[in-house]
Every structure is written in C-alpha cells, then in structure tokens.
Amino acid sequence: MEESKSVMFPKSLHEAWKLYHDGKESSCYISGGTWLRTQWEANPEGTAKQLICVDCLPGLQTISTSSDDGETMVTIGAAATLSQCLESPVIGESFSGFITACRNIAAPAIRNQATVGGNILTAAGDTIPSLLVIDAQLHWFNGTDIESQPLSDWLRERENDGANEEERILVSVTIPVKKQEKKGTAFSFYTKVGRREAFIPSVVTVAGTGMLTIEGTLADVALAAGGGTTVPGRLPDVEALLHRARFSPELLKKVHEKIMTDYSPPPDPFAGVYYKKTVAANVIIGELYRLQEQQSDDKGGVGYAVRS
Ligand SMILES: Cc1cc2nc3c(=O)[nH]c(=O)nc-3n(C[C@H](O)[C@H](O)[C@H](O)COP(=O)(O)OP(=O)(O)OC[C@H]3O[C@@H](n4cnc5c(N)ncnc54)[C@H](O)[C@@H]3O)c2cc1C
C-alpha cells in the first residue's frame, strides 16, 4: 500500500525553513510539483513523506522591474509559472531566448503549474542555458537572510556536489536589462533539440546572446549549452574566440573545434557524448552562420560557405 504524505502550507520563509529542517530526512520543498511527479512515478519509494509548499509564500509569484543607478533589473519570483513569464511584457521585450525556452517546455497545462524556480532547481531544466547567457542571479533564503549567487556559480557547485540536496529556498531570480547600444545590433538565440519535436526531454539545448558591431565584428558574446541530464554551463573559451572577431570560414571552423573540445556532456541511453557535442557545435555554428548571412544581406554582400 502507498504510504501517505503530508502537505504543509507554511505562511512565511522562516516557517518553511523550520518545517524542512525539523523533518529534514523525509522533507522536500515543492512548487508546481511537475518535475517531482516524474521522479515519484520513476521511484515511488524515494518520495519524501512531507511536502513543503513554497509556491504560495508571499511575493514568490511576482514579476517586477526596478531601476538602480541607471541599471534596470527584472525580478522573477521563484514561484512565477512559465505561463506567467510568457505573458509578461517586460520579459517578452527583454529576454527573447528565455521566452523561447519557456514556450518549448511541455504543454500549456504543465506550464500553468511549472515554476521558474522548480525548473532551475532540477539543475538540468531547459530554461537554464537561456538564463546563463543573460547573467541571471539567484536569491536564496538561508534561514536568516537572503543571499545572492550567480546562477553559473550555483550550477558549478551542483556539478561538484550533486549528491547534496539544496537546503535553501530559492526566492527570486534577477536579470539585468541590457541597454540599447548604438554601436551595433544585439542578437539572441535559443535552440532545443530533442528526439522528436515536443513532449520529450531535450538532448541538447543551446543559447547565445551578443552584438554585431557596426564595424562588422562580434562583441559581448555569451554562449551556453546543456540539455537532457547535463548540468548546463557557459563556454567561456569559445566566447573569447568570438570576441572582437570578424566572421570567416577559419573562425567558424575554430569555434566548432573548440566546442567539440570544451563541451563535455555525459552520455545517456539514447545519445552518446560525441553525438551531443556535435549537435551543440553544429547548432551554434548554424546560428553564427545565420547571423553572418544577415550581416552580408544588410551590406548586400555574399556569405561564406561553412564546412565543419
Ligand atoms: C509532461 C511533462 C513535460 C515536461 N517537459 C519539460 C521540458 O521540456 N523541459 C524541462 O526543463 N522540464 C520539463 N518538465 C519538467 C518540469 O515541468 C519543469 O522542469 C518545471 O519547470 C519544474 O517546476 P515545478 O515548479 O513543477 O518544480 P517542482 O516539481 O515543484 O520542483 C522541482 C525541484 O525544485 C525544488 N524546488 C521547487 N521550488 C523550490 C524553491 N523555491 N526553493 C528550493 N527548492 C525548490 C523541489 O524540491 C524539486 O527538487 C516536464 C514535466 C512534465 C510532467
């Protein structure tokens, strides 16, 4: 017979923290429950007995903007749903890659429940690459204070210390809004590759942002890759290769080679390491090639053919 679970509805972060730590061995925070339910289906014995709902905590569902010293920040409450993000004008205007990521997760019924915080906490959610390239910061409740941490640092910690469950409560995610630059055109892309178009875990997800300057060079390029069970990460050495570079077949070849070296996803039963590396490299090169074509069209020139 299935063991019964208790579901707790704390009224504050302090209460949620206390409930979790009082019954730590058998407790688990829950938001939309859409990821947790897939874990329970796969391993009913591993289910926590006490579920502590954090999605109803005051303020955790809010999406807001603030300005400080000329810099605008968007704050997404950890319990904001993916649907809420899709409907938010400020997110739609500023973070198109993140919007594409949200739109490509599951179906509307799931997106109405699934939260941004829950997606991040899985450490492999499909929104993560899109958040990495826009320098998202996480804000945690640690039992007494709110502490901040770049998403990239937290992911690195998870990768090294994966067995330890996160004990803090994710409260919000903040993202800086980049100012419109006069010196070029901003670009952003997000691509999710799965074994079929929808309702399937991703094999590879890549995201990128940057600028094409009026001098015809690339600037401020940020790239991230993940997908499946891979803990997503930035590709700093690939970004460095592209910084201030001009498009050329040699550049794209070098970038492809560097992604093949630097991106190291684990294998899974359906896709090997080489396959995942190749998909990530080809998708990023495809996006860069598209940008180059766009640049050539703008100038009335001819694009290069790429072989990789
Ligand atoms: C049919 C289906 C399709 C799906 N497709 C995709 C997909 O394409 N891509 C994808 O990325 N995911 C997918 N998912 C998984 C899931 O829907 C998403 O990852 C979702 O965003 C998880 O959010 P949630 O609020 O439901 O998280 P939950 O299931 O509530 O929690 C996920 C994890 O986060 C922890 N947690 C939640 N909130 C907090 C908090 N505030 N502080 C600390 N810990 C917290 C929980 O303890 C748990 O470990 C799918 C799920 C289903 C059922």
Coordinates of C-alpha atoms and ligand atoms in Angstrom, one line a residue:
M1 CA 0.0 0.0 0.0
E2 CA 1.3 3.5 -0.8
E3 CA 2.4 5.4 2.3
S4 CA 0.5 8.7 3.0
K5 CA 2.2 12.1 2.6
S6 CA 1.6 15.3 4.5
V7 CA 1.5 18.5 2.6
M8 CA 2.4 21.6 4.6
F9 CA 1.4 25.2 3.6
P10 CA 3.8 27.5 5.6
K11 CA 2.9 31.2 5.7
S12 CA 6.5 32.5 5.7
L13 CA 10.0 31.7 4.6
H14 CA 11.0 31.2 8.2
E15 CA 8.2 28.7 8.8
A16 CA 9.0 26.8 5.6
W17 CA 12.7 26.6 6.6
K18 CA 11.8 25.3 10.1
L19 CA 9.4 22.7 8.7
Y20 CA 12.1 21.5 6.3
H21 CA 14.8 21.3 8.9
D22 CA 12.7 19.7 11.6
G23 CA 11.9 16.8 9.3
K24 CA 14.9 17.0 7.0
E25 CA 15.4 13.3 6.3
S26 CA 11.8 13.0 4.9
S27 CA 11.0 16.5 3.7
C28 CA 11.1 18.2 0.4
Y29 CA 10.2 21.7 -0.9
I30 CA 7.6 21.6 -3.7
S31 CA 6.4 24.4 -6.1
G32 CA 4.3 23.2 -9.1
G33 CA 5.2 19.6 -8.5
T34 CA 5.5 18.8 -12.2
W35 CA 9.1 17.7 -12.1
L36 CA 8.8 15.9 -8.7
R37 CA 5.9 13.9 -10.0
T38 CA 8.0 12.4 -12.8
Q39 CA 10.6 11.4 -10.1
W40 CA 7.8 9.8 -7.9
E41 CA 6.5 7.9 -10.9
A42 CA 10.0 6.6 -11.6
N43 CA 10.8 5.8 -7.9
P44 CA 7.8 5.7 -5.6
E45 CA 9.9 4.5 -2.6
G46 CA 12.2 7.6 -2.9
T47 CA 9.3 10.0 -2.4
A48 CA 9.6 12.5 0.6
K49 CA 6.9 12.0 3.2
Q50 CA 6.5 15.7 4.0
L51 CA 6.0 18.1 1.1
I52 CA 6.5 21.8 2.0
C53 CA 4.7 24.0 -0.5
V54 CA 6.8 27.1 -1.3
D55 CA 4.9 28.4 -4.3
C56 CA 2.2 30.1 -2.1
L57 CA 4.7 32.0 0.0
P58 CA 4.1 35.8 -0.1
G59 CA 5.9 37.6 -3.0
L60 CA 7.3 34.5 -4.7
Q61 CA 4.9 34.6 -7.7
T62 CA 5.6 38.2 -8.6
I63 CA 7.4 39.5 -11.7
S64 CA 8.7 43.1 -11.3
T65 CA 11.2 45.7 -12.6
S66 CA 13.4 48.1 -10.7
S67 CA 16.0 50.7 -11.6
D68 CA 19.1 51.5 -9.7
D69 CA 21.9 53.8 -10.8
G70 CA 20.6 53.7 -14.4
E71 CA 20.5 49.9 -14.5
T72 CA 17.2 48.2 -14.9
M73 CA 16.6 44.8 -13.3
V74 CA 13.8 42.3 -13.8
T75 CA 13.0 40.2 -10.8
I76 CA 11.2 36.9 -11.3
G77 CA 9.8 35.3 -8.2
A78 CA 10.9 31.7 -7.9
A79 CA 7.2 30.6 -7.9
A80 CA 6.3 32.5 -11.1
T81 CA 5.0 30.0 -13.5
L82 CA 6.4 29.5 -17.0
S83 CA 3.0 30.7 -18.4
Q84 CA 3.2 33.9 -16.3
C85 CA 6.7 34.6 -17.8
L86 CA 5.3 34.0 -21.3
E87 CA 2.6 36.6 -20.6
S88 CA 4.9 39.2 -19.1
P89 CA 5.5 42.2 -21.4
V90 CA 8.8 43.1 -19.8
I91 CA 10.2 39.6 -20.1
G92 CA 8.9 39.4 -23.7
E93 CA 10.6 42.6 -24.7
S94 CA 14.0 42.0 -23.0
F95 CA 14.7 38.3 -22.9
S96 CA 13.6 36.6 -26.1
G97 CA 15.8 33.5 -25.6
F98 CA 14.3 32.8 -22.2
I99 CA 10.8 33.3 -23.7
T100 CA 11.6 30.7 -26.4
A101 CA 12.8 28.3 -23.7
C102 CA 9.6 28.7 -21.7
R103 CA 7.4 28.2 -24.7
N104 CA 9.2 25.0 -25.6
I105 CA 8.7 23.3 -22.3
A106 CA 5.8 20.8 -22.1
A107 CA 2.2 21.9 -22.9
P108 CA 0.1 24.8 -21.5
A109 CA -1.4 22.7 -18.7
I110 CA 2.0 21.9 -17.4
R111 CA 3.4 25.4 -18.0
N112 CA 0.5 26.8 -15.9
Q113 CA 1.9 24.9 -12.9
A114 CA 5.6 24.6 -13.6
T115 CA 7.7 27.3 -12.0
V116 CA 10.9 29.0 -12.9
G117 CA 12.4 28.1 -9.5
G118 CA 11.5 24.5 -9.9
N119 CA 13.0 24.4 -13.4
I120 CA 16.3 25.8 -12.1
L121 CA 16.4 23.6 -9.1
T122 CA 16.4 20.5 -11.3
A123 CA 19.8 21.7 -12.4
A124 CA 19.0 20.5 -15.9
G125 CA 15.9 22.5 -16.8
D126 CA 15.6 23.8 -20.3
T127 CA 15.3 27.4 -19.2
I128 CA 18.8 27.3 -17.7
P129 CA 21.0 27.9 -20.8
S130 CA 18.8 30.9 -21.7
L131 CA 19.3 32.3 -18.2
L132 CA 23.0 31.7 -18.1
V133 CA 23.7 33.9 -21.2
I134 CA 21.8 36.8 -19.6
D135 CA 23.7 36.7 -16.3
A136 CA 20.9 35.6 -14.1
Q137 CA 21.4 35.9 -10.3
L138 CA 19.7 33.6 -7.7
H139 CA 18.5 34.9 -4.4
W140 CA 18.2 32.3 -1.6
F141 CA 16.7 32.3 1.9
N142 CA 19.3 30.6 4.1
G143 CA 17.3 30.5 7.4
T144 CA 18.1 34.0 8.4
D145 CA 19.0 36.2 5.4
I146 CA 18.6 36.5 1.7
E147 CA 21.9 35.6 -0.1
S148 CA 22.7 36.2 -3.8
Q149 CA 24.7 34.0 -6.1
P150 CA 25.2 33.9 -9.9
L151 CA 23.4 31.1 -11.5
S152 CA 26.6 29.9 -13.1
D153 CA 28.3 29.6 -9.7
W154 CA 25.4 27.6 -8.2
L155 CA 25.5 25.2 -11.2
R156 CA 29.2 24.7 -10.8
E157 CA 28.6 23.8 -7.1
R158 CA 25.8 21.4 -8.1
E159 CA 28.1 19.7 -10.6
N160 CA 30.8 19.2 -8.0
D161 CA 28.5 18.4 -5.1
G162 CA 25.5 16.9 -6.9
A163 CA 24.6 14.4 -4.2
N164 CA 23.8 17.0 -1.6
E165 CA 20.2 18.4 -1.8
E166 CA 19.8 22.1 -1.8
E167 CA 18.6 23.1 1.6
R168 CA 18.0 26.8 0.9
I169 CA 14.7 28.2 -0.5
L170 CA 15.0 29.9 -3.9
V171 CA 13.2 33.2 -3.5
S172 CA 13.8 35.0 -6.8
V173 CA 15.9 35.4 -10.0
T174 CA 17.1 38.8 -11.1
I175 CA 18.3 39.6 -14.6
P176 CA 19.9 42.9 -15.8
V177 CA 18.2 44.5 -18.8
K178 CA 20.9 45.4 -21.3
K179 CA 20.7 49.0 -22.6
Q180 CA 20.1 49.5 -26.3
E181 CA 23.6 50.0 -27.8
K182 CA 24.3 52.5 -30.6
K183 CA 27.4 50.7 -31.6
G184 CA 25.7 47.6 -33.1
T185 CA 22.8 45.2 -33.2
A186 CA 22.0 42.9 -30.4
F187 CA 21.3 39.2 -31.2
S188 CA 19.9 36.3 -29.2
F189 CA 19.1 32.7 -29.9
Y190 CA 17.9 29.6 -28.2
T191 CA 17.5 26.1 -29.7
K192 CA 16.3 22.9 -28.1
V193 CA 17.0 19.6 -29.9
G194 CA 15.0 16.5 -28.9
R195 CA 14.4 13.1 -30.4
R196 CA 11.0 14.5 -31.6
E197 CA 9.5 17.9 -31.7
A198 CA 7.6 18.0 -28.4
F199 CA 6.8 16.1 -25.2
I200 CA 10.3 14.7 -25.0
P201 CA 13.3 15.6 -22.8
S202 CA 15.8 17.7 -24.7
V203 CA 19.1 16.1 -25.9
V204 CA 20.8 19.4 -26.4
T205 CA 19.8 23.0 -25.7
V206 CA 22.0 25.9 -26.6
A207 CA 21.6 29.7 -26.0
G208 CA 23.5 32.7 -27.1
T209 CA 23.5 36.5 -26.9
G210 CA 25.8 39.2 -28.2
M211 CA 26.2 42.0 -30.5
L212 CA 27.2 42.6 -34.2
T213 CA 29.0 45.9 -34.2
I214 CA 28.8 48.5 -36.9
E215 CA 32.4 47.7 -37.7
G216 CA 31.3 44.2 -38.6
T217 CA 32.8 42.4 -35.5
L218 CA 31.2 40.3 -32.8
A219 CA 31.1 41.6 -29.2
D220 CA 30.0 40.6 -25.8
V221 CA 29.2 37.1 -26.9
A222 CA 27.7 34.7 -24.3
L223 CA 27.1 31.0 -25.1
A224 CA 25.7 28.2 -23.0
A225 CA 24.9 24.6 -23.7
G226 CA 23.0 21.9 -21.8
G227 CA 20.1 19.5 -22.3
G228 CA 19.0 16.1 -21.0
T229 CA 20.7 15.3 -17.7
T230 CA 23.7 17.6 -18.5
V231 CA 24.2 20.4 -15.9
P232 CA 24.3 23.4 -18.3
G233 CA 27.3 25.7 -18.5
R234 CA 28.8 28.7 -20.3
L235 CA 31.5 28.1 -22.9
P236 CA 34.0 30.9 -21.9
D237 CA 36.9 29.9 -24.2
V238 CA 34.5 29.8 -27.2
E239 CA 33.1 33.2 -26.2
A240 CA 36.7 34.5 -26.0
L241 CA 37.4 33.3 -29.6
L242 CA 34.4 35.2 -30.9
H243 CA 35.1 38.4 -29.0
R244 CA 36.0 41.2 -31.4
A245 CA 36.4 38.7 -34.3
R246 CA 35.1 39.0 -37.8
F247 CA 33.2 36.2 -39.5
S248 CA 35.4 34.0 -41.6
P249 CA 35.4 30.3 -42.5
E250 CA 38.5 29.9 -40.4
L251 CA 36.8 31.4 -37.3
L252 CA 33.8 29.2 -37.6
K253 CA 36.0 26.1 -38.0
K254 CA 38.0 27.1 -34.9
V255 CA 34.8 27.7 -32.9
H256 CA 33.4 24.3 -34.0
E257 CA 36.6 22.6 -32.9
K258 CA 36.6 24.4 -29.5
I259 CA 33.0 23.5 -28.7
M260 CA 33.8 19.8 -29.5
T261 CA 36.7 20.0 -27.0
D262 CA 35.1 22.1 -24.3
Y263 CA 31.5 20.9 -24.1
S264 CA 31.5 17.7 -22.2
P265 CA 28.0 16.3 -21.6
P266 CA 27.5 12.9 -20.0
P267 CA 26.2 10.1 -22.2
D268 CA 22.6 8.8 -21.8
P269 CA 20.9 5.7 -23.1
F270 CA 19.7 7.5 -26.3
A271 CA 22.6 9.8 -27.2
G272 CA 26.3 9.4 -26.8
V273 CA 28.8 12.1 -25.9
Y274 CA 30.2 12.6 -29.4
Y275 CA 26.6 13.0 -30.8
K276 CA 25.7 15.6 -28.1
K277 CA 28.9 17.5 -28.7
T278 CA 28.4 17.5 -32.5
V279 CA 24.8 18.7 -32.1
A280 CA 25.8 21.5 -29.8
A281 CA 28.6 22.6 -32.1
N282 CA 26.5 22.4 -35.3
V283 CA 23.6 24.3 -33.8
I284 CA 25.9 27.1 -32.5
I285 CA 27.7 27.3 -35.9
G286 CA 24.3 27.3 -37.7
E287 CA 23.2 30.3 -35.6
L288 CA 26.5 32.2 -36.2
Y289 CA 26.3 31.4 -39.9
R290 CA 22.7 32.8 -40.0
L291 CA 24.0 36.0 -38.3
Q292 CA 26.8 36.2 -40.9
E293 CA 24.3 35.8 -43.7
Q294 CA 22.1 38.5 -42.2
Q295 CA 25.2 40.8 -42.0
S296 CA 26.0 40.1 -45.6
D297 CA 22.4 40.8 -46.7
D298 CA 22.5 44.1 -44.8
K299 CA 25.6 45.0 -46.7
G300 CA 24.4 43.5 -50.0
G301 CA 27.4 41.1 -49.9
V302 CA 27.9 37.4 -50.2
G303 CA 28.1 35.0 -47.2
Y304 CA 30.8 32.3 -46.8
A305 CA 30.0 28.6 -47.1
V306 CA 30.9 26.7 -43.9
R307 CA 32.3 23.2 -43.7
S308 CA 32.6 21.6 -40.3
Ligands
LIG1 C1 4.8 16.2 -19.3 C2 6.0 16.9 -18.8 C3 6.8 17.5 -19.7 C4 7.9 18.2 -19.3 N1 8.8 18.8 -20.2 C5 9.8 19.5 -19.7 C6 10.7 20.1 -20.7 O1 10.5 20.1 -21.9 N2 11.8 20.8 -20.2 C7 12.0 20.9 -18.9 O2 13.0 21.6 -18.5 N3 11.2 20.4 -18.0 C8 10.1 19.6 -18.4 N4 9.3 19.1 -17.4 C9 9.7 19.1 -16.0 C10 9.0 20.3 -15.2 O3 7.7 20.5 -15.7 C11 9.8 21.6 -15.3 O4 11.2 21.4 -15.0 C12 9.2 22.6 -14.3 O5 9.7 23.9 -14.6 C13 9.6 22.3 -12.8 O6 8.9 23.3 -12.0 P1 8.0 22.9 -10.8 O7 7.5 24.1 -10.1 O8 6.9 21.9 -11.2 O9 9.0 22.1 -9.9 P2 8.8 21.0 -8.7 O10 8.5 19.7 -9.3 O11 7.8 21.6 -7.7 O12 10.2 21.0 -8.0 C14 11.4 20.7 -8.8 C15 12.6 20.7 -7.8 O13 12.8 22.0 -7.3 C16 12.7 22.0 -5.8 N5 12.1 23.3 -5.6 C17 11.0 23.9 -6.2 N6 10.8 25.1 -5.8 C18 11.8 25.4 -5.0 C19 12.2 26.6 -4.3 N7 11.5 27.8 -4.4 N8 13.3 26.6 -3.5 C20 14.0 25.5 -3.3 N9 13.7 24.3 -4.0 C21 12.6 24.3 -4.8 C22 11.9 20.8 -5.5 O14 12.3 20.3 -4.2 C23 12.4 19.8 -6.6 O15 13.7 19.3 -6.2 C24 8.2 18.3 -17.8 C25 7.3 17.7 -16.9 C26 6.2 17.0 -17.4 C27 5.3 16.4 -16.4

